[in-house]
PDB file of C-alpha atoms in Angstrom:
ATOM      1  CA  MET A   1     218.504  21.627 197.043  1.00 31.00           C
ATOM      2  CA  ARG A   2     214.934  23.473 196.757  1.00 33.00           C
ATOM      3  CA  ILE A   3     214.367  26.550 199.079  1.00 36.00           C
ATOM      4  CA  ALA A   4     210.444  26.585 200.259  1.00 38.00           C
ATOM      5  CA  PRO A   5     208.573  29.694 199.476  1.00 40.00           C
ATOM      6  CA  ALA A   6     207.389  32.068 201.870  1.00 43.00           C
ATOM      7  CA  PRO A   7     204.022  31.201 202.850  1.00 39.00           C
ATOM      8  CA  ASP A   8     202.158  33.890 200.745  1.00 48.00           C
ATOM      9  CA  GLU A   9     204.481  34.023 197.968  1.00 51.00           C
ATOM     10  CA  ARG A  10     202.894  34.831 194.836  1.00 49.00           C
ATOM     11  CA  PRO A  11     203.670  36.248 191.046  1.00 49.00           C
ATOM     12  CA  ALA A  12     205.320  39.311 191.248  1.00 52.00           C
ATOM     13  CA  ALA A  13     202.935  40.291 188.724  1.00 50.00           C
ATOM     14  CA  ASP A  14     200.415  39.795 191.380  1.00 48.00           C
ATOM     15  CA  LEU A  15     201.909  42.035 193.944  1.00 71.00           C
ATOM     16  CA  THR A  16     201.381  45.700 194.258  1.00 89.00           C
ATOM     17  CA  ALA A  17     204.247  48.280 193.510  1.00 92.00           C
ATOM     18  CA  ARG A  18     205.167  48.612 197.265  1.00 94.00           C
ATOM     19  CA  ALA A  19     204.871  45.068 198.345  1.00 94.00           C
ATOM     20  CA  ARG A  20     207.297  44.542 195.047  1.00 95.00           C
ATOM     21  CA  ILE A  21     209.560  47.052 196.794  1.00 96.00           C
ATOM     22  CA  ARG A  22     209.294  45.520 200.078  1.00 96.00           C
ATOM     23  CA  ASP A  23     210.001  41.791 199.135  1.00 95.00           C
ATOM     24  CA  ALA A  24     213.330  42.925 196.444  1.00 96.00           C
ATOM     25  CA  ALA A  25     214.765  45.133 199.895  1.00 97.00           C
ATOM     26  CA  ILE A  26     214.595  42.213 201.649  1.00 97.00           C
ATOM     27  CA  ALA A  27     216.082  39.866 199.668  1.00 96.00           C
ATOM     28  CA  CYS A  28     218.672  42.840 198.964  1.00 97.00           C
ATOM     29  CA  PHE A  29     219.163  43.228 203.056  1.00 97.00           C
ATOM     30  CA  ALA A  30     219.367  39.383 202.564  1.00 96.00           C
ATOM     31  CA  GLU A  31     222.131  39.226 200.192  1.00 95.00           C
ATOM     32  CA  GLN A  32     223.994  42.181 200.562  1.00 95.00           C
ATOM     33  CA  GLY A  33     223.364  43.702 204.349  1.00 95.00           C
ATOM     34  CA  PHE A  34     221.728  46.716 205.114  1.00 95.00           C
ATOM     35  CA  ASP A  35     224.019  48.747 203.103  1.00 95.00           C
ATOM     36  CA  ALA A  36     222.155  48.261 199.898  1.00 96.00           C
ATOM     37  CA  SER A  37     220.977  50.818 198.252  1.00 95.00           C
ATOM     38  CA  PHE A  38     217.439  51.941 196.813  1.00 96.00           C
ATOM     39  CA  ARG A  39     219.047  51.975 193.462  1.00 96.00           C
ATOM     40  CA  THR A  40     219.748  47.771 193.819  1.00 97.00           C
ATOM     41  CA  ILE A  41     216.633  47.665 195.521  1.00 97.00           C
ATOM     42  CA  ALA A  42     214.483  49.342 192.901  1.00 97.00           C
ATOM     43  CA  GLN A  43     216.600  47.352 189.748  1.00 96.00           C
ATOM     44  CA  ARG A  44     215.363  43.791 191.830  1.00 96.00           C
ATOM     45  CA  ALA A  45     212.049  44.902 192.091  1.00 95.00           C
ATOM     46  CA  GLY A  46     211.826  46.717 188.521  1.00 94.00           C
ATOM     47  CA  VAL A  47     211.234  50.409 189.461  1.00 95.00           C
ATOM     48  CA  SER A  48     212.689  53.401 189.778  1.00 95.00           C
ATOM     49  CA  PRO A  49     214.446  54.338 193.122  1.00 94.00           C
ATOM     50  CA  GLY A  50     212.513  57.563 192.966  1.00 95.00           C
ATOM     51  CA  LEU A  51     209.235  55.208 193.509  1.00 95.00           C
ATOM     52  CA  ILE A  52     210.755  53.982 196.618  1.00 96.00           C
ATOM     53  CA  THR A  53     211.167  57.243 197.844  1.00 95.00           C
ATOM     54  CA  HIS A  54     207.937  58.060 196.925  1.00 94.00           C
ATOM     55  CA  HIS A  55     206.130  54.776 198.671  1.00 95.00           C
ATOM     56  CA  PHE A  56     208.372  54.544 201.910  1.00 95.00           C
ATOM     57  CA  GLY A  57     210.454  58.111 202.317  1.00 94.00           C
ATOM     58  CA  SER A  58     213.503  56.894 203.944  1.00 94.00           C
ATOM     59  CA  LYS A  59     215.721  53.685 204.274  1.00 95.00           C
ATOM     60  CA  GLU A  60     214.386  53.152 208.092  1.00 94.00           C
ATOM     61  CA  ALA A  61     210.914  53.361 207.346  1.00 96.00           C
ATOM     62  CA  LEU A  62     211.978  50.518 204.452  1.00 97.00           C
ATOM     63  CA  ARG A  63     213.616  48.344 207.362  1.00 96.00           C
ATOM     64  CA  ALA A  64     210.172  48.710 209.462  1.00 95.00           C
ATOM     65  CA  GLU A  65     208.091  47.572 206.842  1.00 96.00           C
ATOM     66  CA  CYS A  66     210.597  44.479 205.593  1.00 97.00           C
ATOM     67  CA  ASP A  67     210.939  43.557 209.590  1.00 97.00           C
ATOM     68  CA  ALA A  68     206.935  43.710 210.020  1.00 96.00           C
ATOM     69  CA  GLU A  69     206.467  41.298 207.020  1.00 96.00           C
ATOM     70  CA  VAL A  70     209.387  39.036 208.034  1.00 96.00           C
ATOM     71  CA  LEU A  71     207.963  38.650 211.195  1.00 95.00           C
ATOM     72  CA  ARG A  72     204.611  37.815 209.991  1.00 94.00           C
ATOM     73  CA  GLN A  73     205.607  35.509 207.645  1.00 92.00           C
ATOM     74  CA  TYR A  74     207.917  33.616 210.264  1.00 90.00           C
ATOM     75  CA  THR A  75     205.304  33.074 212.681  1.00 90.00           C
ATOM     76  CA  ALA A  76     203.057  31.453 209.818  1.00 88.00           C
ATOM     77  CA  VAL A  77     205.870  28.979 209.805  1.00 83.00           C
ATOM     78  CA  LYS A  78     205.858  28.051 213.006  1.00 83.00           C
ATOM     79  CA  THR A  79     202.212  28.271 213.322  1.00 83.00           C
ATOM     80  CA  ASP A  80     201.502  25.461 211.127  1.00 79.00           C
ATOM     81  CA  ALA A  81     204.508  23.654 212.821  1.00 75.00           C
ATOM     82  CA  ILE A  82     202.078  23.219 215.586  1.00 80.00           C
ATOM     83  CA  ASP A  83     198.983  21.639 213.978  1.00 73.00           C
ATOM     84  CA  MET A  84     201.513  19.161 212.779  1.00 69.00           C
ATOM     85  CA  PRO A  85     204.747  18.799 214.327  1.00 62.00           C
ATOM     86  CA  SER A  86     205.514  15.852 213.084  1.00 67.00           C
ATOM     87  CA  GLU A  87     204.822  16.223 209.340  1.00 62.00           C
ATOM     88  CA  HIS A  88     206.829  19.778 209.817  1.00 58.00           C
ATOM     89  CA  LEU A  89     209.731  17.975 211.192  1.00 55.00           C
ATOM     90  CA  LEU A  90     210.228  15.396 208.333  1.00 55.00           C
ATOM     91  CA  ARG A  91     209.259  18.446 205.683  1.00 57.00           C
ATOM     92  CA  TYR A  92     212.444  19.979 207.516  1.00 53.00           C
ATOM     93  CA  LEU A  93     214.819  17.359 207.060  1.00 48.00           C
ATOM     94  CA  ALA A  94     214.252  17.868 203.446  1.00 48.00           C
ATOM     95  CA  ASP A  95     213.820  21.729 203.330  1.00 54.00           C
ATOM     96  CA  PRO A  96     214.179  24.486 205.862  1.00 51.00           C
ATOM     97  CA  GLY A  97     210.062  25.169 205.315  1.00 51.00           C
ATOM     98  CA  ILE A  98     211.399  28.993 205.460  1.00 60.00           C
ATOM     99  CA  ALA A  99     212.672  31.139 202.262  1.00 80.00           C
ATOM    100  CA  ALA A 100     216.157  31.663 202.499  1.00 89.00           C
ATOM    101  CA  ASP A 101     216.050  34.960 202.441  1.00 92.00           C
ATOM    102  CA  LEU A 102     213.699  35.633 205.957  1.00 93.00           C
ATOM    103  CA  MET A 103     216.194  33.667 207.908  1.00 92.00           C
ATOM    104  CA  VAL A 104     218.949  35.243 206.505  1.00 95.00           C
ATOM    105  CA  TYR A 105     217.175  38.825 206.980  1.00 97.00           C
ATOM    106  CA  MET A 106     216.632  37.975 210.691  1.00 96.00           C
ATOM    107  CA  LEU A 107     220.403  37.101 210.936  1.00 96.00           C
ATOM    108  CA  ARG A 108     221.743  40.452 209.323  1.00 97.00           C
ATOM    109  CA  VAL A 109     218.882  42.087 211.870  1.00 97.00           C
ATOM    110  CA  ILE A 110     220.714  40.678 215.082  1.00 96.00           C
ATOM    111  CA  HIS A 111     224.118  40.873 213.675  1.00 96.00           C
ATOM    112  CA  ALA A 112     223.931  44.412 212.774  1.00 95.00           C
ATOM    113  CA  GLY A 113     223.025  44.844 216.759  1.00 94.00           C
ATOM    114  CA  GLY A 114     221.923  47.901 218.962  1.00 95.00           C
ATOM    115  CA  GLU A 115     218.540  49.353 219.197  1.00 95.00           C
ATOM    116  CA  PRO A 116     217.115  47.886 215.906  1.00 93.00           C
ATOM    117  CA  ALA A 117     218.216  44.460 216.866  1.00 95.00           C
ATOM    118  CA  ARG A 118     217.129  44.503 220.446  1.00 96.00           C
ATOM    119  CA  LEU A 119     213.468  45.736 218.895  1.00 96.00           C
ATOM    120  CA  PHE A 120     213.566  43.248 216.377  1.00 96.00           C
ATOM    121  CA  LEU A 121     214.220  40.359 219.068  1.00 96.00           C
ATOM    122  CA  GLU A 122     211.434  41.712 221.313  1.00 96.00           C
ATOM    123  CA  ARG A 123     209.397  41.895 218.269  1.00 96.00           C
ATOM    124  CA  LEU A 124     210.267  38.274 217.471  1.00 95.00           C
ATOM    125  CA  ILE A 125     209.261  37.239 221.416  1.00 95.00           C
ATOM    126  CA  ASP A 126     205.933  38.929 221.090  1.00 95.00           C
ATOM    127  CA  ARG A 127     205.232  37.004 217.579  1.00 92.00           C
ATOM    128  CA  ALA A 128     206.790  33.696 219.396  1.00 92.00           C
ATOM    129  CA  ARG A 129     204.239  34.265 222.177  1.00 94.00           C
ATOM    130  CA  GLY A 130     200.991  33.534 220.641  1.00 91.00           C
ATOM    131  CA  VAL A 131     202.856  30.530 219.304  1.00 90.00           C
ATOM    132  CA  MET A 132     204.081  29.542 222.658  1.00 92.00           C
ATOM    133  CA  ALA A 133     200.789  29.667 223.699  1.00 93.00           C
ATOM    134  CA  ARG A 134     198.897  27.552 221.236  1.00 90.00           C
ATOM    135  CA  SER A 135     201.494  25.235 221.794  1.00 90.00           C
ATOM    136  CA  VAL A 136     200.646  24.651 225.260  1.00 93.00           C
ATOM    137  CA  GLU A 137     196.970  24.661 224.753  1.00 92.00           C
ATOM    138  CA  VAL A 138     197.016  21.661 222.361  1.00 89.00           C
ATOM    139  CA  GLY A 139     199.437  19.839 224.765  1.00 90.00           C
ATOM    140  CA  LEU A 140     202.524  19.813 222.430  1.00 87.00           C
ATOM    141  CA  VAL A 141     204.660  20.861 225.115  1.00 91.00           C
ATOM    142  CA  ARG A 142     204.588  21.260 229.105  1.00 93.00           C
ATOM    143  CA  ALA A 143     203.484  24.332 230.702  1.00 94.00           C
ATOM    144  CA  SER A 144     206.686  26.427 232.639  1.00 94.00           C
ATOM    145  CA  ARG A 145     206.596  27.796 235.896  1.00 92.00           C
ATOM    146  CA  ASP A 146     207.824  30.904 234.209  1.00 93.00           C
ATOM    147  CA  GLU A 147     206.489  30.790 230.570  1.00 94.00           C
ATOM    148  CA  GLU A 148     208.386  34.206 229.715  1.00 95.00           C
ATOM    149  CA  ALA A 149     211.696  33.461 231.164  1.00 95.00           C
ATOM    150  CA  ARG A 150     211.411  29.703 229.006  1.00 95.00           C
ATOM    151  CA  LEU A 151     209.511  31.806 226.051  1.00 95.00           C
ATOM    152  CA  ARG A 152     213.143  34.583 226.126  1.00 96.00           C
ATOM    153  CA  TYR A 153     215.076  31.229 226.785  1.00 95.00           C
ATOM    154  CA  MET A 154     214.263  29.433 223.534  1.00 93.00           C
ATOM    155  CA  THR A 155     214.140  32.495 221.378  1.00 94.00           C
ATOM    156  CA  TYR A 156     217.985  33.053 222.683  1.00 95.00           C
ATOM    157  CA  LEU A 157     218.579  29.478 222.142  1.00 92.00           C
ATOM    158  CA  THR A 158     217.164  29.356 218.695  1.00 90.00           C
ATOM    159  CA  MET A 159     218.463  32.843 217.010  1.00 94.00           C
ATOM    160  CA  GLY A 160     222.146  32.375 219.007  1.00 94.00           C
ATOM    161  CA  SER A 161     222.690  28.620 217.183  1.00 90.00           C
ATOM    162  CA  LEU A 162     221.837  30.180 213.509  1.00 91.00           C
ATOM    163  CA  LEU A 163     223.715  33.414 214.562  1.00 95.00           C
ATOM    164  CA  VAL A 164     226.709  31.643 215.415  1.00 94.00           C
ATOM    165  CA  GLN A 165     226.580  29.382 212.095  1.00 91.00           C
ATOM    166  CA  PHE A 166     226.068  32.491 210.126  1.00 94.00           C
ATOM    167  CA  VAL A 167     228.947  34.513 211.029  1.00 94.00           C
ATOM    168  CA  THR A 168     231.349  31.464 210.672  1.00 93.00           C
ATOM    169  CA  SER A 169     229.517  30.907 206.853  1.00 90.00           C
ATOM    170  CA  PRO A 170     231.018  34.072 205.203  1.00 89.00           C
ATOM    171  CA  GLY A 171     230.265  34.408 201.212  1.00 89.00           C
ATOM    172  CA  GLN A 172     227.537  32.174 201.195  1.00 92.00           C
ATOM    173  CA  THR A 173     224.480  33.494 199.600  1.00 92.00           C
ATOM    174  CA  PRO A 174     221.398  32.989 201.552  1.00 93.00           C
ATOM    175  CA  GLU A 175     220.196  29.944 199.799  1.00 90.00           C
ATOM    176  CA  GLU A 176     223.596  28.322 200.669  1.00 92.00           C
ATOM    177  CA  PHE A 177     223.516  29.274 204.036  1.00 91.00           C
ATOM    178  CA  VAL A 178     220.070  27.576 204.353  1.00 87.00           C
ATOM    179  CA  ALA A 179     221.085  24.602 202.503  1.00 86.00           C
ATOM    180  CA  SER A 180     223.936  24.054 204.525  1.00 87.00           C
ATOM    181  CA  ILE A 181     222.086  24.418 207.873  1.00 83.00           C
ATOM    182  CA  SER A 182     219.695  21.593 206.593  1.00 78.00           C
ATOM    183  CA  ALA A 183     222.278  19.694 205.898  1.00 79.00           C
ATOM    184  CA  ARG A 184     224.333  19.929 209.423  1.00 78.00           C
ATOM    185  CA  GLY A 185     220.358  19.788 210.676  1.00 71.00           C
ATOM    186  CA  GLN A 186     220.651  16.373 210.426  1.00 70.00           C
ATOM    187  CA  ASP A 187     223.143  15.750 212.849  1.00 78.00           C
ATOM    188  CA  GLN A 188     221.397  17.949 215.335  1.00 80.00           C
ATOM    189  CA  ILE A 189     217.763  16.981 215.424  1.00 80.00           C
ATOM    190  CA  LEU A 190     217.924  14.039 217.434  1.00 85.00           C
ATOM    191  CA  PRO A 191     219.920  15.682 220.498  1.00 88.00           C
ATOM    192  CA  THR A 192     217.236  18.158 220.028  1.00 86.00           C
ATOM    193  CA  LEU A 193     214.767  15.622 220.205  1.00 86.00           C
ATOM    194  CA  GLU A 194     216.310  13.690 222.824  1.00 91.00           C
ATOM    195  CA  LEU A 195     217.051  16.871 225.074  1.00 90.00           C
ATOM    196  CA  PHE A 196     213.503  18.564 224.526  1.00 89.00           C
ATOM    197  CA  THR A 197     211.733  15.147 225.340  1.00 90.00           C
ATOM    198  CA  GLU A 198     213.450  12.758 227.836  1.00 92.00           C
ATOM    199  CA  GLY A 199     215.568  15.868 229.883  1.00 90.00           C
ATOM    200  CA  PHE A 200     219.390  15.689 230.117  1.00 92.00           C
ATOM    201  CA  LEU A 201     220.117  15.472 233.919  1.00 92.00           C
ATOM    202  CA  ASN A 202     219.136  11.802 235.672  1.00 93.00           C
ATOM    203  CA  ASP A 203     217.670  13.347 238.969  1.00 93.00           C
ATOM    204  CA  ARG A 204     215.538  16.549 239.809  1.00 93.00           C
ATOM    205  CA  THR A 205     217.345  17.859 242.781  1.00 94.00           C
ATOM    206  CA  ALA A 206     219.018  20.862 240.586  1.00 93.00           C
ATOM    207  CA  LEU A 207     215.481  22.414 239.688  1.00 92.00           C
ATOM    208  CA  ASP A 208     213.833  21.609 243.400  1.00 92.00           C
ATOM    209  CA  ASP A 209     216.527  23.082 245.014  1.00 92.00           C
ATOM    210  CA  TYR A 210     216.550  26.210 243.080  1.00 91.00           C
ATOM    211  CA  VAL A 211     212.433  26.266 242.882  1.00 90.00           C
ATOM    212  CA  ARG A 212     213.055  26.595 246.737  1.00 90.00           C
ATOM    213  CA  TYR A 213     215.328  29.274 246.721  1.00 90.00           C
ATOM    214  CA  LEU A 214     213.307  30.864 244.190  1.00 85.00           C
ATOM    215  CA  TRP A 215     210.404  30.897 246.259  1.00 81.00           C
ATOM    216  CA  GLN A 216     212.488  31.866 249.596  1.00 77.00           C
ATOM    217  CA  PRO A 217     216.064  33.120 249.200  1.00 71.00           C
ATOM    218  CA  PRO A 218     218.832  32.250 252.015  1.00 67.00           C
ATOM    219  CA  ASP A 219     218.105  35.588 253.248  1.00 64.00           C
ATOM    220  CA  ASP A 220     214.433  35.047 253.297  1.00 54.00           C
ATOM    221  CA  GLN A 221     215.100  31.855 255.508  1.00 51.00           C
ATOM    222  CA  ALA A 222     217.824  33.265 258.246  1.00 51.00           C
ATOM    223  CA  GLY A 223     214.912  36.418 258.516  1.00 53.00           C
ATOM    224  CA  SER A 224     212.227  33.695 259.145  1.00 51.00           C
ATOM    225  CA  GLN A 225     214.748  31.583 261.661  1.00 50.00           C
ATOM    226  CA  SER A 226     215.375  33.956 263.797  1.00 50.00           C
ATOM    227  CA  GLN A 227     212.079  35.335 263.923  1.00 52.00           C
ATOM    228  CA  THR A 228     211.111  31.845 265.138  1.00 49.00           C
ATOM    229  CA  ALA A 229     213.564  31.803 267.270  1.00 48.00           C
TER     230      ALA A 229
END
């Protein structure tokens, strides 16, 4: 199965040394985790380990630049889906639409946990904020009573689902993992679209009750009634 290239993928010869190192690091971190050495990254980029130190200084600085590039390319894929959602869905059925290294890199960051994972998720949510706003603007999705809460929920839902599949598929290369979730996705597309388009509950009683609770919790209601009495 062919894995779709990242939106701005260019021949290595067209990239600067710094960009080649960054892209090689993304691939190595996706394949091996963040213990991948400068020597391994340098070999993949076709440079010396010393050149990595010259450009980035430390692995933390290199990771920060990798994070930014992965988020930029992921956002580009999501933004493209807004303008032609049906076509994007059909392409996804045959091809995940995002480079395997990018997807697995994101999952490794989150799986590693700690402050780096928290910051990465916050940046992912920040990027997704513009995508969601545009989706509402063009009428692709409904507006929410609480856009921020919905945005965070959707991000956690998406990344959490992928992370479950990632940690239960050990030993796969990034390409093998993305191919496997694409194959399994055939069984997930219909229930996902059905749930998000037609809803899940038969009536809106639970939603209406909760919205009333948000605007006037029981304690406030009791206070209002006592004052009235």
